[in-house]
Amino acid sequence: MDAVLDRQGAQRIGAPGDQFDPERHEAVAVRASGEVPDRTIVEVQRSGVAHGDRVIRPAQVVVARAPEHAH
């Protein structure tokens, strides 16, 4: 799949450790975590696709929240 995206000039977006960006990611769940910074992607449920600056499909991700903000 990555080779096909590369040939089309597109790329996968959304990876664990990335900072959540609502323009590029769709938060499908929030997970309390004191191990990573707030708003960090901790799991990718479906990779997103972008072509240059244009998001074709946002990544569906699980985002970390500090335990006191997880409610």
PDB file of C-alpha atoms in Angstrom:
ATOM      1  CA  MET A   1       0.000   0.000   0.000  1.00  0.00           C
ATOM      2  CA  ASP A   2       2.798   2.455   0.844  1.00  0.00           C
ATOM      3  CA  ALA A   3       4.349   1.904  -2.599  1.00  0.00           C
ATOM      4  CA  VAL A   4       1.029   2.745  -4.269  1.00  0.00           C
ATOM      5  CA  LEU A   5       0.687   5.883  -2.154  1.00  0.00           C
ATOM      6  CA  ASP A   6       4.264   6.908  -2.982  1.00  0.00           C
ATOM      7  CA  ARG A   7       3.630   6.533  -6.719  1.00  0.00           C
ATOM      8  CA  GLN A   8       0.589   8.781  -6.383  1.00  0.00           C
ATOM      9  CA  GLY A   9       2.497  11.356  -4.322  1.00  0.00           C
ATOM     10  CA  ALA A  10       0.452  10.560  -1.218  1.00  0.00           C
ATOM     11  CA  GLN A  11       1.537   9.428   2.233  1.00  0.00           C
ATOM     12  CA  ARG A  12       0.135   7.770   5.334  1.00  0.00           C
ATOM     13  CA  ILE A  13      -0.528  10.065   8.267  1.00  0.00           C
ATOM     14  CA  GLY A  14      -1.007   9.341  11.953  1.00  0.00           C
ATOM     15  CA  ALA A  15       1.461   7.346  14.014  1.00  0.00           C
ATOM     16  CA  PRO A  16       1.832   6.573  17.710  1.00  0.00           C
ATOM     17  CA  GLY A  17       3.856   9.339  19.310  1.00  0.00           C
ATOM     18  CA  ASP A  18       2.602  12.045  16.925  1.00  0.00           C
ATOM     19  CA  GLN A  19       0.876  15.073  18.421  1.00  0.00           C
ATOM     20  CA  PHE A  20      -2.894  15.073  17.780  1.00  0.00           C
ATOM     21  CA  ASP A  21      -3.914  17.541  15.049  1.00  0.00           C
ATOM     22  CA  PRO A  22      -7.682  17.851  14.456  1.00  0.00           C
ATOM     23  CA  GLU A  23      -6.990  18.878  10.847  1.00  0.00           C
ATOM     24  CA  ARG A  24      -5.261  15.524  10.163  1.00  0.00           C
ATOM     25  CA  HIS A  25      -6.632  13.151  12.806  1.00  0.00           C
ATOM     26  CA  GLU A  26     -10.034  12.021  14.072  1.00  0.00           C
ATOM     27  CA  ALA A  27     -10.021  11.114  17.774  1.00  0.00           C
ATOM     28  CA  VAL A  28     -12.163   7.987  18.138  1.00  0.00           C
ATOM     29  CA  ALA A  29     -11.228   7.463  21.805  1.00  0.00           C
ATOM     30  CA  VAL A  30      -9.359   9.102  24.660  1.00  0.00           C
ATOM     31  CA  ARG A  31      -7.123   7.159  27.024  1.00  0.00           C
ATOM     32  CA  ALA A  32      -5.903   8.404  30.403  1.00  0.00           C
ATOM     33  CA  SER A  33      -2.118   8.235  30.513  1.00  0.00           C
ATOM     34  CA  GLY A  34       0.556   9.805  32.634  1.00  0.00           C
ATOM     35  CA  GLU A  35       3.273   8.174  30.514  1.00  0.00           C
ATOM     36  CA  VAL A  36       3.072  10.390  27.420  1.00  0.00           C
ATOM     37  CA  PRO A  37       2.315  14.103  26.939  1.00  0.00           C
ATOM     38  CA  ASP A  38      -1.314  15.212  26.732  1.00  0.00           C
ATOM     39  CA  ARG A  39      -2.796  15.039  23.187  1.00  0.00           C
ATOM     40  CA  THR A  40      -0.271  12.433  22.021  1.00  0.00           C
ATOM     41  CA  ILE A  41      -1.495   9.670  19.707  1.00  0.00           C
ATOM     42  CA  VAL A  42      -1.173   6.359  21.557  1.00  0.00           C
ATOM     43  CA  GLU A  43      -2.886   4.081  19.025  1.00  0.00           C
ATOM     44  CA  VAL A  44      -3.872   4.260  15.361  1.00  0.00           C
ATOM     45  CA  GLN A  45      -7.060   2.418  14.474  1.00  0.00           C
ATOM     46  CA  ARG A  46      -6.982   3.426  10.800  1.00  0.00           C
ATOM     47  CA  SER A  47      -4.162   5.246   9.029  1.00  0.00           C
ATOM     48  CA  GLY A  48      -4.977   8.449   7.273  1.00  0.00           C
ATOM     49  CA  VAL A  49      -3.863   9.551   3.825  1.00  0.00           C
ATOM     50  CA  ALA A  50      -2.591  12.953   2.718  1.00  0.00           C
ATOM     51  CA  HIS A  51      -1.416  14.339  -0.594  1.00  0.00           C
ATOM     52  CA  GLY A  52       0.872  17.255   0.141  1.00  0.00           C
ATOM     53  CA  ASP A  53      -0.988  19.511   2.578  1.00  0.00           C
ATOM     54  CA  ARG A  54      -4.384  18.099   1.594  1.00  0.00           C
ATOM     55  CA  VAL A  55      -5.871  15.429   3.865  1.00  0.00           C
ATOM     56  CA  ILE A  56      -7.710  12.831   1.806  1.00  0.00           C
ATOM     57  CA  ARG A  57      -8.718  10.656   4.771  1.00  0.00           C
ATOM     58  CA  PRO A  58      -7.994  11.633   8.395  1.00  0.00           C
ATOM     59  CA  ALA A  59      -6.352   9.029  10.603  1.00  0.00           C
ATOM     60  CA  GLN A  60      -8.617   7.522  13.266  1.00  0.00           C
ATOM     61  CA  VAL A  61      -6.636   7.594  16.483  1.00  0.00           C
ATOM     62  CA  VAL A  62      -6.728   7.099  20.245  1.00  0.00           C
ATOM     63  CA  VAL A  63      -5.406  10.172  22.046  1.00  0.00           C
ATOM     64  CA  ALA A  64      -3.750  10.377  25.466  1.00  0.00           C
ATOM     65  CA  ARG A  65      -5.112  12.685  28.116  1.00  0.00           C
ATOM     66  CA  ALA A  66      -3.609  13.471  31.480  1.00  0.00           C
ATOM     67  CA  PRO A  67      -5.553  11.421  34.077  1.00  0.00           C
ATOM     68  CA  GLU A  68      -7.230  14.520  35.574  1.00  0.00           C
ATOM     69  CA  HIS A  69      -8.590  15.465  32.087  1.00  0.00           C
ATOM     70  CA  ALA A  70      -9.766  12.026  30.999  1.00  0.00           C
ATOM     71  CA  HIS A  71     -13.398  12.388  32.128  1.00  0.00           C
TER      72      HIS A  71
END
